[in-house]
Amino acid sequence: MLPCSAAFVALLAALPSFVLPAAADSSSKRGLVFTPNQTTRADDAIWVQKPSDLTWYYNYKPEPESGFQDIPQSEFEFVPMLWGAPSSLDDTSFLSTVQSLIADKGINITHVLSFNEPDGPFAYGGSNIEPSDAAQVWVNNIIPLQEMGIRVGLPACTGGPGGLPWLRKFLSECSKLVSTGDNTRNCTYDFVTVHWYGNFEGLASHMGEYSAAFPNKSMWITEYNIDNQDLQTTQAFFNTSADYFDRLDFVERYSYFGAFRSDVSNVGPNGAMLSADGNLTDIGAWYLGRQATGVPPTQGSESWGFRSAVPPASVALISVWFAALLVGI
Ligand SMILES: *[C@@H]1O[C@H](CO)[C@@H](O)[C@H](O)[C@H]1NC(C)=O
Ligand SMILES: *[C@@H]1O[C@H](CO)[C@@H](O)[C@H](O)[C@H]1NC(C)=O
Ligand SMILES: *[C@@H]1O[C@H](CO)[C@@H](O)[C@H](O)[C@H]1NC(C)=O
Ligand SMILES: *[C@@H]1O[C@H](CO)[C@@H](O)[C@H](O)[C@H]1NC(C)=O
Ligand SMILES: *[C@@H]1O[C@H](CO)[C@@H](O)[C@H](O)[C@H]1NC(C)=O
Ligand SMILES: *[C@@H]1O[C@H](CO)[C@@H](O)[C@H](O)[C@H]1NC(C)=O
């Protein structure tokens, strides 16, 4: 039967917005940066409710969230993270933890993330590691995983100017450790990992610097946002950056830093995916591939207003480096 009935044509004319893709359309590249708050653990379930675009997550730790363990790895891939240097550089507990997830728990680990902001100070959630120490930890913990076929991300540096020099030093130190005599070898990796806080032009330029420094490598943007901007600016940044990531083939995955309530956000209230009373904001809903909710980030915060952008002392697991301080917005 031909669909060209008058009724069908009328239906199409009445529903153009169902036919045209939205600015921030759905994407299988999207993941969750999981930053739970002990006082609002009921929010955790929001990120695994259907329908959702989220296909993967990380939690800055080697082990998955107990609350997410019933979800098959093939639907919501857990990506273990090494994060920082152990107190002994010979420690191989990251390696054994990941091996045990695979062998004992039957979790199909196919990717790992390595260091988190090793060029950043602890005070801003960085792991503050010397490139030579990081190289030793990499050789002990990451190379054996690569030999098992696991894909590995280069350390995720801050968006500040120290990132690329840190990575170059790290790679050269790592090469020294794996080279013997005349047999020169390099440490290898499967994708570069990028963090950015600032505007879209800065993000695109930062990604361009990484592409130039590491030609032909896939890229994951594992933390990004425009911090402390008004709602319209923040939403426009969200739409533009998501669209950009979706169109670039070399961008394999991305994860928006914002899976928390606006009243505890250290990127400003408008970057949060949850309102102060725990409902998805427009950005939160768009990121999951749903329709706007119309919930303002400030909903539920009327009684006390927002605190300043000074991060609380307890942000150890939340790795925001205020790139804006260094490069301006
Ligand atoms: C968790 O939420 C409580 C209550 O809103 C807040 O005081 C605290 O700063 C939050 N913790 C983090 C790490 O954001
Ligand atoms: C593990 O996941 C990868 C990537 O999705 C897939 O190719 C592979 O077949 C899976 N292995 C097992 C044992 O399920
Ligand atoms: C190692 O990396 C350096 C810098 O990228 C490159 O010049 C060199 O050819 C590489 N060596 C090997 C053996 O791949
Ligand atoms: C990058 O990939 C392109 C296209 O596949 C190729 O022509 C070029 O030689 C590659 N460059 C490097 C540095 O590997
Ligand atoms: C962002 O995209 C959504 C559709 O996904 C659209 O409704 C909204 O107007 C856009 N906002 C801006 C500021 O571009
Ligand atoms: C969400 O918003 C509604 C009001 O629209 C409110 O009653 C509710 O407490 C909020 N929080 C959660 C977690 O649903």
Coordinates of C-alpha atoms and ligand atoms in Angstrom, one line a residue:
M1 CA 0.0 0.0 0.0
L2 CA 1.3 3.4 -0.9
P3 CA 1.8 5.7 2.1
C4 CA 0.8 8.8 0.1
S5 CA -2.7 9.2 1.4
A6 CA -4.0 12.6 2.2
A7 CA -4.1 11.6 5.8
F8 CA -0.4 10.7 5.8
V9 CA 0.6 13.9 4.2
A10 CA -1.4 15.9 6.7
L11 CA 0.2 13.9 9.6
L12 CA 3.7 14.8 8.3
A13 CA 2.8 18.4 8.0
A14 CA 1.5 18.4 11.5
L15 CA 4.5 16.8 13.1
P16 CA 7.6 18.3 11.6
S17 CA 9.5 18.3 14.9
F18 CA 9.2 14.5 15.1
V19 CA 10.8 14.2 11.7
L20 CA 13.7 16.7 12.0
P21 CA 16.6 15.7 14.3
A22 CA 17.0 17.9 17.4
A23 CA 20.2 19.9 17.9
A24 CA 21.5 17.5 20.5
D25 CA 20.3 14.3 19.0
S26 CA 20.9 10.8 20.5
S27 CA 24.3 9.3 20.5
S28 CA 25.9 6.0 21.4
K29 CA 29.2 7.7 22.4
R30 CA 27.8 9.1 25.6
G31 CA 28.8 7.9 29.0
L32 CA 28.4 8.7 32.7
V33 CA 31.0 10.2 34.9
F34 CA 29.6 8.8 38.1
T35 CA 30.1 11.2 41.1
P36 CA 27.6 10.0 43.8
N37 CA 26.9 12.1 46.9
Q38 CA 26.3 10.1 50.1
T39 CA 23.4 12.3 51.1
T40 CA 21.4 11.7 47.9
R41 CA 22.2 8.1 46.9
A42 CA 18.6 7.7 45.6
D43 CA 19.8 9.9 42.6
D44 CA 22.1 7.1 41.4
A45 CA 19.2 5.2 39.9
I46 CA 18.4 8.2 37.6
W47 CA 21.4 7.3 35.4
V48 CA 20.4 3.8 34.7
Q49 CA 16.7 4.3 34.0
K50 CA 15.4 3.8 30.5
P51 CA 15.3 5.2 28.0
S52 CA 18.9 6.4 28.0
D53 CA 21.7 7.0 25.6
L54 CA 24.3 6.2 28.1
T55 CA 26.3 3.1 27.0
W56 CA 29.3 3.2 29.4
Y57 CA 30.5 4.7 32.7
Y58 CA 33.5 5.3 34.9
N59 CA 33.7 6.2 38.6
Y60 CA 37.4 7.1 39.0
K61 CA 37.9 3.7 40.6
P62 CA 39.0 0.2 39.5
E63 CA 35.8 -1.5 40.6
P64 CA 32.3 -1.1 39.4
E65 CA 29.4 0.4 41.4
S66 CA 27.6 -2.2 43.4
G67 CA 24.3 -0.6 42.5
F68 CA 24.9 -1.0 38.7
Q69 CA 26.2 -4.6 38.9
D70 CA 22.9 -6.1 37.7
I71 CA 23.1 -4.3 34.4
P72 CA 25.0 -6.3 31.7
Q73 CA 28.4 -5.0 30.7
S74 CA 27.3 -5.1 27.1
E75 CA 24.5 -2.5 27.8
F76 CA 26.4 -0.2 30.2
E77 CA 30.1 -0.8 30.0
F78 CA 32.1 -0.3 33.2
V79 CA 35.5 1.2 32.4
P80 CA 38.0 0.8 35.3
M81 CA 40.3 3.7 36.2
L82 CA 43.8 3.6 37.7
W83 CA 43.4 7.2 38.9
G84 CA 46.7 7.9 40.8
A85 CA 50.0 6.4 41.8
P86 CA 50.0 3.8 44.6
S87 CA 52.2 4.4 47.6
S88 CA 54.7 1.9 46.2
L89 CA 55.5 2.1 42.5
D90 CA 55.8 -1.7 42.4
D91 CA 52.2 -2.1 43.5
T92 CA 50.2 -4.1 41.0
S93 CA 46.8 -4.0 42.7
F94 CA 45.1 -2.2 39.8
L95 CA 46.2 -5.0 37.5
S96 CA 45.1 -7.7 39.8
T97 CA 41.7 -6.0 40.4
V98 CA 41.0 -5.8 36.7
Q99 CA 42.1 -9.4 36.1
S100 CA 39.9 -10.5 38.9
L101 CA 36.8 -8.6 37.5
I102 CA 37.3 -10.6 34.3
A103 CA 38.3 -14.0 35.7
D104 CA 36.3 -14.2 39.0
K105 CA 33.3 -11.9 38.3
G106 CA 33.0 -12.6 34.5
I107 CA 32.9 -8.9 33.6
N108 CA 34.0 -8.4 30.1
I109 CA 36.4 -5.5 30.6
T110 CA 37.5 -4.1 27.2
H111 CA 38.8 -0.6 28.0
V112 CA 40.6 1.0 30.9
L113 CA 41.4 4.6 31.8
S114 CA 44.7 5.3 33.4
F115 CA 45.7 8.4 35.4
N116 CA 43.3 11.2 36.3
E117 CA 44.8 14.7 36.0
P118 CA 48.3 13.7 36.9
D119 CA 49.5 17.2 36.1
G120 CA 47.0 18.7 38.6
P121 CA 47.3 19.3 42.3
F122 CA 45.3 17.2 44.8
A123 CA 43.4 20.2 45.9
Y124 CA 41.6 20.3 42.6
G125 CA 41.2 16.5 42.3
G126 CA 44.4 16.0 40.3
S127 CA 46.5 12.9 41.1
N128 CA 49.8 15.0 41.1
I129 CA 52.3 12.5 39.8
E130 CA 55.8 12.8 38.4
P131 CA 55.8 11.5 34.8
S132 CA 58.7 9.1 35.7
D133 CA 56.7 7.6 38.6
A134 CA 53.6 7.3 36.4
A135 CA 55.6 5.5 33.7
Q136 CA 56.7 2.9 36.3
V137 CA 53.1 2.3 37.5
W138 CA 52.0 2.1 33.8
V139 CA 54.6 -0.6 33.0
N140 CA 53.6 -2.6 36.0
N141 CA 49.8 -2.3 35.7
I142 CA 48.8 -1.2 32.2
I143 CA 51.1 -3.1 29.8
P144 CA 50.0 -6.5 31.1
L145 CA 46.3 -5.5 30.4
Q146 CA 47.2 -4.4 26.9
E147 CA 48.8 -7.8 26.4
M148 CA 45.4 -9.2 27.2
G149 CA 43.8 -7.2 24.4
I150 CA 42.3 -4.4 26.6
R151 CA 42.2 -1.0 25.0
V152 CA 43.9 1.7 27.1
G153 CA 43.6 5.5 27.3
L154 CA 46.6 7.8 27.7
P155 CA 46.5 9.6 31.0
A156 CA 43.8 12.3 31.2
C157 CA 45.5 15.6 31.9
T158 CA 43.9 18.9 32.9
G159 CA 43.0 21.3 30.2
G160 CA 45.8 23.6 31.4
P161 CA 49.1 24.3 29.6
G162 CA 51.0 21.7 31.6
G163 CA 49.1 18.7 30.1
L164 CA 50.9 18.1 26.8
P165 CA 54.4 18.6 28.3
W166 CA 53.5 16.1 31.1
L167 CA 52.3 13.6 28.5
R168 CA 55.4 14.0 26.4
K169 CA 57.7 13.5 29.4
F170 CA 55.6 10.5 30.5
L171 CA 55.9 8.8 27.1
S172 CA 59.6 9.4 26.9
E173 CA 60.1 8.0 30.5
C174 CA 57.9 5.0 29.7
S175 CA 59.9 4.3 26.5
K176 CA 63.1 4.3 28.5
L177 CA 61.6 1.6 30.8
V178 CA 60.5 -0.7 28.0
S179 CA 63.6 -0.2 25.8
T180 CA 66.7 -2.4 26.3
G181 CA 70.1 -1.6 24.8
D182 CA 69.7 -1.1 21.0
N183 CA 66.1 -2.3 21.1
T184 CA 64.2 0.9 21.2
R185 CA 60.5 0.6 22.0
N186 CA 57.7 3.0 22.8
C187 CA 54.8 2.6 25.2
T188 CA 51.6 2.4 23.3
Y189 CA 48.0 3.4 23.9
D190 CA 44.7 3.2 22.0
F191 CA 43.1 6.5 22.6
V192 CA 43.9 9.9 24.0
T193 CA 41.8 11.3 26.9
V194 CA 40.8 14.9 27.2
H195 CA 39.4 17.2 29.9
W196 CA 38.1 20.7 29.3
Y197 CA 36.4 23.4 31.3
G198 CA 35.8 26.6 29.3
N199 CA 34.0 27.7 26.1
F200 CA 33.4 25.8 22.9
E201 CA 36.1 27.6 20.9
G202 CA 38.6 26.7 23.7
L203 CA 37.4 23.1 23.6
A204 CA 37.8 22.8 19.9
S205 CA 41.2 24.4 20.0
H206 CA 42.3 22.1 22.8
M207 CA 41.1 19.0 20.9
G208 CA 43.0 20.3 17.9
E209 CA 46.2 20.5 19.9
Y210 CA 45.8 16.9 21.0
S211 CA 45.1 15.8 17.4
A212 CA 48.3 17.5 16.3
A213 CA 50.3 16.0 19.1
F214 CA 49.0 12.5 18.7
P215 CA 48.1 12.1 15.1
N216 CA 45.5 9.5 14.0
K217 CA 44.6 8.6 17.6
S218 CA 41.0 8.2 18.7
M219 CA 39.9 10.6 21.4
W220 CA 37.6 10.3 24.5
I221 CA 36.5 13.5 26.2
T222 CA 36.0 12.2 29.7
E223 CA 35.3 15.5 31.6
Y224 CA 34.0 18.7 30.0
N225 CA 31.7 21.6 30.7
I226 CA 31.6 25.3 30.5
D227 CA 31.8 26.3 34.1
N228 CA 29.9 29.1 35.9
Q229 CA 27.9 30.5 33.0
D230 CA 24.3 31.5 32.6
L231 CA 21.7 28.9 31.6
Q232 CA 21.4 30.0 27.9
T233 CA 25.2 30.0 27.4
T234 CA 25.5 26.6 29.2
Q235 CA 22.8 25.0 27.1
A236 CA 24.2 26.4 23.9
F237 CA 27.7 25.0 24.9
F238 CA 26.1 21.6 25.7
N239 CA 24.3 21.4 22.3
T240 CA 27.3 22.6 20.2
S241 CA 29.8 20.4 21.9
A242 CA 27.6 17.3 21.8
D243 CA 26.9 17.9 18.1
Y244 CA 30.7 18.4 17.4
F245 CA 31.6 15.1 19.2
D246 CA 28.9 13.2 17.4
R247 CA 30.1 14.4 14.0
L248 CA 33.8 13.7 14.5
D249 CA 34.7 10.1 13.7
F250 CA 37.8 10.2 15.8
V251 CA 35.8 11.0 18.9
E252 CA 34.9 7.6 20.2
R253 CA 33.3 8.5 23.5
Y254 CA 32.4 11.5 25.7
S255 CA 31.1 12.1 29.2
Y256 CA 29.7 15.3 30.4
F257 CA 30.8 16.4 33.9
G258 CA 27.6 17.2 35.5
A259 CA 25.9 14.1 37.0
F260 CA 25.1 15.8 40.3
R261 CA 22.7 18.3 41.8
S262 CA 23.1 22.0 41.0
D263 CA 23.5 23.0 44.7
V264 CA 26.7 20.9 45.1
S265 CA 28.0 21.5 41.6
N266 CA 31.6 22.8 41.4
V267 CA 31.1 23.8 37.8
G268 CA 28.3 26.2 38.7
P269 CA 24.6 25.4 39.0
N270 CA 23.7 25.6 35.3
G271 CA 26.1 22.8 34.3
A272 CA 24.5 20.3 36.6
M273 CA 22.2 17.6 35.1
L274 CA 20.1 17.6 38.2
S275 CA 18.2 20.4 39.9
A276 CA 18.7 21.1 43.6
D277 CA 15.7 18.9 44.3
G278 CA 17.0 16.0 42.2
N279 CA 15.1 16.2 39.0
L280 CA 16.7 16.0 35.5
T281 CA 17.3 19.5 34.0
D282 CA 16.9 20.1 30.3
I283 CA 20.6 19.3 29.8
G284 CA 20.3 16.2 31.9
A285 CA 17.3 15.0 29.8
W286 CA 19.0 15.9 26.5
Y287 CA 22.2 14.1 27.5
L288 CA 20.1 10.9 28.1
G289 CA 18.4 11.4 24.7
R290 CA 15.1 12.5 26.1
Q291 CA 12.9 15.6 25.7
A292 CA 13.5 18.7 27.7
T293 CA 12.0 18.6 31.2
G294 CA 11.7 22.4 31.7
V295 CA 13.1 22.0 35.2
P296 CA 15.4 24.9 36.0
P297 CA 18.7 23.9 37.7
T298 CA 17.7 26.2 40.7
Q299 CA 14.5 24.3 41.4
G300 CA 14.5 23.3 45.0
S301 CA 17.2 25.8 46.1
E302 CA 15.0 28.8 46.7
S303 CA 15.5 28.9 50.4
W304 CA 19.2 29.4 50.5
G305 CA 20.6 30.5 47.2
F306 CA 23.8 29.2 45.6
R307 CA 27.2 29.1 47.2
S308 CA 30.2 30.5 45.3
A309 CA 32.2 28.4 42.9
V310 CA 34.8 27.6 45.5
P311 CA 35.0 23.8 45.6
P312 CA 34.3 22.1 48.9
A313 CA 37.3 20.5 50.6
S314 CA 35.8 17.0 49.9
V315 CA 36.1 17.0 46.2
A316 CA 39.0 14.5 46.1
L317 CA 37.1 12.3 43.7
I318 CA 35.8 15.1 41.6
S319 CA 38.6 16.2 39.3
V320 CA 37.8 19.6 38.2
W321 CA 40.7 21.7 37.2
F322 CA 39.5 25.2 36.7
A323 CA 41.0 25.7 33.2
A324 CA 39.3 29.0 33.2
L325 CA 41.8 30.2 35.8
L326 CA 44.7 29.4 33.5
V327 CA 43.4 30.1 30.0
G328 CA 40.5 32.4 30.6
I329 CA 37.0 31.9 29.2
Ligands
LIG1 C1 27.0 16.2 49.1 O1 25.8 16.8 49.5 C2 25.8 17.5 50.7 C3 24.4 18.0 51.0 O2 23.9 18.8 49.9 C4 26.8 18.7 50.6 O3 26.9 19.4 51.8 C5 28.2 18.1 50.2 O4 29.1 19.2 50.0 C6 28.1 17.3 49.0 N1 29.4 16.6 48.7 C7 30.1 16.8 47.6 C8 31.4 16.1 47.5 O5 29.7 17.5 46.7
LIG2 C1 33.6 -8.5 25.1 O1 33.2 -7.4 24.6 C2 33.7 -7.2 23.3 C3 33.3 -5.8 22.8 O2 32.0 -5.5 22.9 C4 33.2 -8.2 22.3 O3 33.7 -8.1 21.0 C5 33.6 -9.6 22.9 O4 33.0 -10.6 22.1 C6 33.1 -9.7 24.3 N1 33.7 -11.0 24.9 C7 32.9 -11.8 25.6 C8 33.6 -13.0 26.2 O5 31.7 -11.6 25.8
LIG3 C1 58.8 6.2 19.4 O1 58.2 7.5 19.5 C2 59.0 8.5 19.0 C3 58.2 9.8 19.2 O2 56.9 9.8 18.8 C4 59.2 8.3 17.5 O3 60.0 9.3 16.9 C5 59.9 7.0 17.3 O4 60.1 6.6 15.9 C6 59.2 5.8 18.0 N1 60.0 4.6 18.0 C7 59.5 3.4 17.7 C8 60.5 2.3 17.8 O5 58.3 3.2 17.4
LIG4 C1 47.1 9.3 9.5 O1 46.1 8.7 8.7 C2 46.1 9.2 7.3 C3 44.9 8.5 6.6 O2 44.7 7.2 7.0 C4 47.4 8.8 6.7 O3 47.4 9.3 5.4 C5 48.5 9.4 7.5 O4 49.8 9.0 7.0 C6 48.5 9.1 8.9 N1 49.5 9.8 9.7 C7 50.2 9.3 10.6 C8 51.2 10.2 11.3 O5 50.2 8.1 11.0
LIG5 C1 19.6 22.8 22.4 O1 19.0 21.7 21.7 C2 17.6 21.5 22.1 C3 17.1 20.3 21.3 O2 17.9 19.1 21.6 C4 16.8 22.7 21.7 O3 15.5 22.4 22.1 C5 17.3 23.9 22.4 O4 16.7 25.0 22.0 C6 18.8 24.1 22.1 N1 19.3 25.2 22.9 C7 20.3 26.0 22.5 C8 20.6 27.1 23.4 O5 20.8 25.9 21.5
LIG6 C1 11.2 16.8 41.5 O1 10.3 17.8 41.3 C2 9.0 17.6 42.0 C3 8.2 18.8 41.7 O2 8.1 19.0 40.3 C4 9.2 17.4 43.4 O3 8.0 17.1 44.1 C5 10.2 16.3 43.7 O4 10.5 16.2 45.1 C6 11.5 16.6 43.0 N1 12.5 15.6 43.3 C7 12.6 14.4 42.9 C8 13.8 13.6 43.3 O5 11.7 13.8 42.2

